[in-house]
Short mmCIF file of C-alpha atoms in Angstrom, two decimals:
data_model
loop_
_atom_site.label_atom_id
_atom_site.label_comp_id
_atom_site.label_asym_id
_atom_site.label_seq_id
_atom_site.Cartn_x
_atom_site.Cartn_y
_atom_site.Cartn_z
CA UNK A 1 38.74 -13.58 18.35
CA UNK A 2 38.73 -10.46 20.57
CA UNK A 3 38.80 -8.21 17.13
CA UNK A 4 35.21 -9.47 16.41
CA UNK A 5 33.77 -8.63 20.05
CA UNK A 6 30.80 -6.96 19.53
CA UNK A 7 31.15 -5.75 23.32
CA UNK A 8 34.55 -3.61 22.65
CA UNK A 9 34.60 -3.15 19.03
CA UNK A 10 36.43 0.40 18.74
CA UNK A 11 34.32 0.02 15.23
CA UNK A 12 31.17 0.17 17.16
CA UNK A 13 29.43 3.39 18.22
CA UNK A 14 27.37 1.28 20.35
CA UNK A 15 28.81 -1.72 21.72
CA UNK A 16 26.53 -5.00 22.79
CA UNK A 17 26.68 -8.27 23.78
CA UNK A 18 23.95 -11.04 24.07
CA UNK A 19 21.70 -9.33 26.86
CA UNK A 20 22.06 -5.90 25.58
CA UNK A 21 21.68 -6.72 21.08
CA UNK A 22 18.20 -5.95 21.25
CA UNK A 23 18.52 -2.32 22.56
CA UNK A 24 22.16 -1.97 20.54
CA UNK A 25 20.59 -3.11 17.17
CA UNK A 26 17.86 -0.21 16.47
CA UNK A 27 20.74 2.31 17.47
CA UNK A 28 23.60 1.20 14.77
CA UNK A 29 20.81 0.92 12.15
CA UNK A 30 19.80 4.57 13.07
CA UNK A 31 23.30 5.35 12.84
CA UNK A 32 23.87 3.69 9.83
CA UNK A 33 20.95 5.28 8.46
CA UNK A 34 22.65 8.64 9.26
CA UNK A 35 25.72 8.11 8.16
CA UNK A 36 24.71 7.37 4.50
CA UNK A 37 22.25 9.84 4.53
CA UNK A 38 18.84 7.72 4.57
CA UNK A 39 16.01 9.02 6.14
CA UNK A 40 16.05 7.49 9.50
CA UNK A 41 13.70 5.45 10.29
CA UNK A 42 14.05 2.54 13.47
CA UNK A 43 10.25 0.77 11.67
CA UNK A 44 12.22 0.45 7.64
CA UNK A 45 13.38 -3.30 7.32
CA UNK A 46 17.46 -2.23 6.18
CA UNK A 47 19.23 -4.56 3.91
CA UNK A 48 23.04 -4.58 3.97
CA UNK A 49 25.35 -6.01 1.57
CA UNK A 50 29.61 -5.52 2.32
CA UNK A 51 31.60 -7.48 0.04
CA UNK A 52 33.37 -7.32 -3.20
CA UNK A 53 31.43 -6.39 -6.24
CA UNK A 54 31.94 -9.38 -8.61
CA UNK A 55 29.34 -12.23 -10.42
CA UNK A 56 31.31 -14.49 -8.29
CA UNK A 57 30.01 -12.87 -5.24
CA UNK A 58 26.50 -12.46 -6.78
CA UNK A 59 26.68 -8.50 -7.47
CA UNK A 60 24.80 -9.03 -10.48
CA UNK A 61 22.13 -10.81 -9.18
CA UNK A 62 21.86 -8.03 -6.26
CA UNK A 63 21.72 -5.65 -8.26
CA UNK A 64 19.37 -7.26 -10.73
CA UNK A 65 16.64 -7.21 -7.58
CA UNK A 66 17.13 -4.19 -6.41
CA UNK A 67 14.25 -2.75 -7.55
CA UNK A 68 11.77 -5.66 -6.20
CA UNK A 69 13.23 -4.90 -2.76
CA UNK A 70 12.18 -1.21 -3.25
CA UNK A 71 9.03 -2.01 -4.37
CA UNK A 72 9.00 -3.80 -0.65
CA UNK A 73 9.29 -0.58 0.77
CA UNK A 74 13.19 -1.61 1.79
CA UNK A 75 16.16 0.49 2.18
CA UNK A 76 19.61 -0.87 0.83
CA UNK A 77 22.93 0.01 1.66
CA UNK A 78 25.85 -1.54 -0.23
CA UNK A 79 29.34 -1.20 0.30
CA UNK A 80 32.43 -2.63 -1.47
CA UNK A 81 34.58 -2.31 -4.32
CA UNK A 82 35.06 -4.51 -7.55
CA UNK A 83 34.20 -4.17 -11.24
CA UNK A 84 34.12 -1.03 -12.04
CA UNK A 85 30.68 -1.61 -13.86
CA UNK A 86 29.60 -2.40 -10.48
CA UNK A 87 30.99 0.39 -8.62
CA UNK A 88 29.37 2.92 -10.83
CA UNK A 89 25.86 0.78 -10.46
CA UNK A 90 25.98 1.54 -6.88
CA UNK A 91 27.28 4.90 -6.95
CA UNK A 92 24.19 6.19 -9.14
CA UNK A 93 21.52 4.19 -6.58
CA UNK A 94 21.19 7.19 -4.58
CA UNK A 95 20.16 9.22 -7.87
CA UNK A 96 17.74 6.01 -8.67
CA UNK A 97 16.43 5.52 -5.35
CA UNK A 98 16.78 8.98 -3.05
CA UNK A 99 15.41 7.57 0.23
CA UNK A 100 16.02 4.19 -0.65
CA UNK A 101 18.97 3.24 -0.96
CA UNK A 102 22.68 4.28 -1.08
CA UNK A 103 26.20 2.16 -2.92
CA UNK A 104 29.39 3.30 -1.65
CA UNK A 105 32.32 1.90 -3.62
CA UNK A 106 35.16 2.09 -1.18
CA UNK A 107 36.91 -0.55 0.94
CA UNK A 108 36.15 -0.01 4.68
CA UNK A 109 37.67 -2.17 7.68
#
């Protein structure tokens, strides 16, 4: 469908398509980086989780790891909303993991 476009997503700060992904994708995770206040950095491998924060969806088992991937030298962003046990998990990552990794329990479209 046209709303999943990657070439004129209004979503996108930099829009791509199949020729252009592999100057686009550096620049959104630098943004993204930004945005959630990480340390940029193009060289970091990023993980990114967006869904809802339930067992059903594996939450528990993300969460449960998250401190392997940092021992990886990783950064994590997750975003979504849920359990509330969940939400506050990901909410106190930042305190956990300062240049690591961020939670953000909010829906987003």
């Amino acid at each position: 469908p046209q709303e999943w476009n990657l070439a004129t997503d209004k979503y996108l700060g930099v829009k791509y398509d199949i020729t252009t992904v592999m100057q686009a994708k550096p620049l959104l995770k630098e943004a993204l980086q930004a945005a959630v206040g990480l340390p940029v950095d193009r060289n970091i491998p990023l993980i990114g989780f967006i869904g809802r924060l339930e067992e059903q969806k594996g939450s528990d088992i993300l969460y449960a790891a998250i401190p392997k991937f940092i021992s990886m030298n990783v950064q994590i962003v997750i975003l979504g909303t849920g359990k509330k046990k969940f939400e506050q998990q990901i909410e106190q990552l930042e305190v956990m993991y300062p240049d690591k990794a961020r939670g953000v329990a909010k829906f987003n479209v």
